[in-house]
PDB file of C-alpha atoms and ligand atoms in Angstrom:
ATOM      1  CA  MET J 239      23.229  -3.818  12.628  1.00 43.00           C
ATOM      2  CA  LYS J 240      23.087  -5.023   9.043  1.00 48.00           C
ATOM      3  CA  HIS J 241      20.007  -7.136   9.579  1.00 55.00           C
ATOM      4  CA  GLY J 242      16.629  -6.200  10.910  1.00 61.00           C
ATOM      5  CA  LEU J 243      16.985  -2.515  10.144  1.00 68.00           C
ATOM      6  CA  VAL J 244      13.623  -0.963  10.876  1.00 73.00           C
ATOM      7  CA  ILE J 245      12.869   2.380   9.300  1.00 81.00           C
ATOM      8  CA  ASP J 246      10.007   4.371  10.684  1.00 90.00           C
ATOM      9  CA  ASN J 247       7.440   5.166   7.988  1.00 94.00           C
ATOM     10  CA  PRO J 248       9.675   4.004   5.108  1.00 95.00           C
ATOM     11  CA  TRP J 249       9.332   4.883   1.459  1.00 95.00           C
ATOM     12  CA  ARG J 250       7.393   2.363  -0.611  1.00 95.00           C
ATOM     13  CA  CYS J 251       6.580   2.040  -4.283  1.00 95.00           C
ATOM     14  CA  GLU J 252       3.284   3.831  -4.947  1.00 93.00           C
ATOM     15  CA  VAL J 253       2.289   1.107  -7.420  1.00 92.00           C
ATOM     16  CA  CYS J 254       3.140  -2.192  -5.693  1.00 91.00           C
ATOM     17  CA  GLY J 255       3.967  -1.175  -2.116  1.00 92.00           C
ATOM     18  CA  SER J 256       7.447  -2.697  -2.268  1.00 92.00           C
ATOM     19  CA  LEU J 257      10.209  -1.424   0.003  1.00 94.00           C
ATOM     20  CA  ALA J 258      12.758  -2.149  -2.733  1.00 95.00           C
ATOM     21  CA  VAL J 259      12.760   1.385  -4.095  1.00 95.00           C
ATOM     22  CA  GLN J 260      15.842   3.207  -5.315  1.00 94.00           C
ATOM     23  CA  GLU J 261      16.713   6.694  -6.426  1.00 92.00           C
ATOM     24  CA  GLN J 262      19.567   8.201  -8.343  1.00 91.00           C
ATOM     25  CA  ILE J 263      21.779  10.482  -6.327  1.00 89.00           C
ATOM     26  CA  TRP J 264      24.822  12.638  -6.842  1.00 88.00           C
ATOM     27  CA  VAL J 265      27.862  12.044  -4.654  1.00 90.00           C
ATOM     28  CA  ASP J 266      30.327  14.803  -3.842  1.00 92.00           C
ATOM     29  CA  THR J 267      33.548  13.732  -5.513  1.00 93.00           C
ATOM     30  CA  ASN J 268      35.716  14.981  -2.658  1.00 95.00           C
ATOM     31  CA  THR J 269      33.728  14.162   0.443  1.00 95.00           C
ATOM     32  CA  CYS J 270      31.668  11.259  -0.941  1.00 93.00           C
ATOM     33  CA  GLU J 271      28.671  12.901   0.669  1.00 93.00           C
ATOM     34  CA  ALA J 272      25.424  11.958  -1.001  1.00 89.00           C
ATOM     35  CA  TYR J 273      22.898  14.485  -2.231  1.00 84.00           C
ATOM     36  CA  SER J 274      19.424  13.379  -3.138  1.00 74.00           C
ATOM     37  CA  GLN J 275      18.527  14.564  -6.628  1.00 74.00           C
ATOM     38  CA  ALA J 276      15.597  12.348  -7.444  1.00 76.00           C
ATOM     39  CA  TYR J 277      12.705  14.624  -8.220  1.00 78.00           C
ATOM     40  CA  ASN J 278      11.470  13.024 -11.409  1.00 85.00           C
ATOM     41  CA  ARG J 279       9.910   9.663 -12.042  1.00 86.00           C
ATOM     42  CA  ASP J 280      12.871   8.826 -14.315  1.00 89.00           C
ATOM     43  CA  GLU J 281      15.221   9.062 -11.350  1.00 92.00           C
ATOM     44  CA  ASN J 282      13.181   6.743  -9.150  1.00 94.00           C
ATOM     45  CA  TYR J 283      13.035   3.019  -9.581  1.00 96.00           C
ATOM     46  CA  CYS J 284      11.163   0.073  -8.061  1.00 96.00           C
ATOM     47  CA  CYS J 285      13.030  -3.247  -8.126  1.00 97.00           C
ATOM     48  CA  ASN J 286       9.755  -5.142  -7.820  1.00 94.00           C
ATOM     49  CA  CYS J 287       7.955  -3.385 -10.682  1.00 94.00           C
ATOM     50  CA  ASN J 288      11.195  -3.117 -12.691  1.00 97.00           C
ATOM     51  CA  GLU J 289       9.950   0.305 -13.637  1.00 96.00           C
ATOM     52  CA  ASN J 290      10.338   3.959 -12.841  1.00 96.00           C
ATOM     53  CA  THR J 291       7.700   4.664 -10.216  1.00 95.00           C
ATOM     54  CA  TYR J 292       7.376   7.272  -7.518  1.00 93.00           C
ATOM     55  CA  PRO J 293       8.005   6.298  -3.916  1.00 94.00           C
ATOM     56  CA  ILE J 294       5.530   7.435  -1.267  1.00 94.00           C
ATOM     57  CA  ARG J 295       5.630   7.182   2.506  1.00 96.00           C
ATOM     58  CA  GLU J 296       4.175   4.008   4.008  1.00 96.00           C
ATOM     59  CA  SER J 297       1.657   6.086   5.983  1.00 96.00           C
ATOM     60  CA  GLU J 298       0.423   7.722   2.764  1.00 96.00           C
ATOM     61  CA  LEU J 299       0.135   4.394   1.008  1.00 96.00           C
ATOM     62  CA  LEU J 300      -1.821   2.903   3.935  1.00 96.00           C
ATOM     63  CA  GLN J 301      -4.137   5.902   3.867  1.00 96.00           C
ATOM     64  CA  ASN J 302      -4.755   5.404   0.125  1.00 95.00           C
ATOM     65  CA  LEU J 303      -5.426   1.702   0.664  1.00 96.00           C
ATOM     66  CA  ASP J 304      -7.820   2.305   3.559  1.00 97.00           C
ATOM     67  CA  GLU J 305      -9.701   4.954   1.600  1.00 97.00           C
ATOM     68  CA  TRP J 306     -10.148   2.506  -1.246  1.00 97.00           C
ATOM     69  CA  TRP J 307     -11.274  -0.270   1.119  1.00 97.00           C
ATOM     70  CA  HIS J 308     -13.836   1.875   2.907  1.00 96.00           C
ATOM     71  CA  GLY J 309     -15.245   3.028  -0.428  1.00 97.00           C
ATOM     72  CA  LEU J 310     -16.133  -0.512  -1.547  1.00 96.00           C
ATOM     73  CA  ASP J 311     -19.722  -1.702  -1.677  1.00 96.00           C
ATOM     74  CA  PHE J 312     -20.977  -4.988  -0.189  1.00 96.00           C
ATOM     75  CA  ARG J 313     -20.724  -6.889  -3.484  1.00 96.00           C
ATOM     76  CA  GLN J 314     -17.075  -5.943  -3.855  1.00 96.00           C
ATOM     77  CA  MET J 315     -16.334  -6.825  -0.217  1.00 96.00           C
ATOM     78  CA  GLU J 316     -17.964 -10.241  -0.730  1.00 97.00           C
ATOM     79  CA  ARG J 317     -15.911 -10.895  -3.834  1.00 96.00           C
ATOM     80  CA  ILE J 318     -12.636  -9.946  -2.128  1.00 96.00           C
ATOM     81  CA  THR J 319     -13.133 -11.507   1.334  1.00 97.00           C
ATOM     82  CA  GLY J 320     -15.225 -14.561   0.408  1.00 96.00           C
ATOM     83  CA  TYR J 321     -17.750 -13.736   3.153  1.00 97.00           C
ATOM     84  CA  ARG J 322     -21.442 -13.628   2.191  1.00 97.00           C
ATOM     85  CA  GLN J 323     -23.561 -10.719   3.312  1.00 96.00           C
ATOM     86  CA  ASP J 324     -26.613 -13.014   3.574  1.00 95.00           C
ATOM     87  CA  ASP J 325     -24.865 -15.132   6.214  1.00 96.00           C
ATOM     88  CA  PHE J 326     -24.940 -12.190   8.623  1.00 95.00           C
ATOM     89  CA  ASP J 327     -27.530 -10.458  10.771  1.00 93.00           C
ATOM     90  CA  PRO J 328     -29.132  -7.594   8.791  1.00 94.00           C
ATOM     91  CA  GLU J 329     -29.287  -5.488  11.965  1.00 91.00           C
ATOM     92  CA  ASP J 330     -27.654  -2.034  11.796  1.00 91.00           C
ATOM     93  CA  GLY J 331     -27.127  -2.262   8.050  1.00 92.00           C
ATOM     94  CA  TYR J 332     -25.248  -5.565   8.243  1.00 95.00           C
ATOM     95  CA  GLN J 333     -22.749  -4.138  10.728  1.00 96.00           C
ATOM     96  CA  ASP J 334     -21.584  -7.675  11.655  1.00 96.00           C
ATOM     97  CA  PHE J 335     -20.722  -8.345   8.024  1.00 97.00           C
ATOM     98  CA  VAL J 336     -18.838  -5.047   7.786  1.00 96.00           C
ATOM     99  CA  ASP J 337     -16.926  -5.767  11.017  1.00 97.00           C
ATOM    100  CA  VAL J 338     -15.852  -9.221   9.863  1.00 97.00           C
ATOM    101  CA  CYS J 339     -14.698  -7.825   6.521  1.00 97.00           C
ATOM    102  CA  ASP J 340     -12.851  -4.942   8.204  1.00 97.00           C
ATOM    103  CA  ASN J 341     -11.072  -7.357  10.564  1.00 97.00           C
ATOM    104  CA  TRP J 342     -10.113  -9.495   7.581  1.00 98.00           C
ATOM    105  CA  TRP J 343      -8.691  -6.406   5.844  1.00 98.00           C
ATOM    106  CA  GLU J 344      -6.746  -5.346   8.943  1.00 97.00           C
ATOM    107  CA  SER J 345      -5.121  -8.785   9.183  1.00 97.00           C
ATOM    108  CA  LEU J 346      -3.501  -8.383   5.763  1.00 96.00           C
ATOM    109  CA  SER J 347       0.051  -7.167   5.248  1.00 92.00           C
ATOM    110  CA  ILE J 348       0.598  -3.910   3.396  1.00 91.00           C
ATOM    111  CA  GLU J 349       1.861  -5.915   0.416  1.00 89.00           C
ATOM    112  CA  GLU J 350      -1.320  -8.032   0.366  1.00 93.00           C
ATOM    113  CA  LYS J 351      -3.480  -4.924   0.598  1.00 95.00           C
ATOM    114  CA  THR J 352      -1.565  -3.261  -2.209  1.00 94.00           C
ATOM    115  CA  LEU J 353      -1.977  -6.333  -4.394  1.00 92.00           C
ATOM    116  CA  LEU J 354      -5.777  -6.303  -3.955  1.00 94.00           C
ATOM    117  CA  TRP J 355      -5.902  -2.565  -4.521  1.00 94.00           C
ATOM    118  CA  SER J 356      -3.799  -2.794  -7.679  1.00 88.00           C
ATOM    119  CA  GLN J 357      -6.160  -5.453  -9.091  1.00 84.00           C
ATOM    120  CA  LYS J 358      -9.177  -3.190  -8.671  1.00 67.00           C
TER     121      LYS J 358
HETATM  122 ZN1   ZN Y 231       6.744  -1.253  -7.398  1.00 69.95          ZN
END
C-alpha cells in the first residue's frame, strides 16, 4: 500500500495548498515511537514553498478559499474566469453569470484555487 495512499482531510500548507508538508518530531530513543512536537512555525515546513509555514486541514483551506471566492465582485470574477457579465441575462442580478462562474470555480483543483487565491 505504498502508492495511492488517501488520507481523509489531510494537512496542507496554508500558503500554497501543497500536501508536501513536514514537521519536526521527537522519537523515543528506546521504542522509536514518534511524538509530534511541532507547535511553532519554525518546526513546520512546506517542501513546495521551501519555507516554514503552518499546515491546516484541507477542509479549513477549502473553507477559506470558498469564502474568498464568494466575496469577490463581478469585475474580479470576470478577470479571473474570463467570462463577461454583459454576455449574460441580467435577470435575478445576473444569476446566470454567477452560476457559470461558480461552476468554473468548482471545477478547479484545490491547488488551482489556492494559486488564484494567493495571487489576490
Ligand atoms: Zn506551501
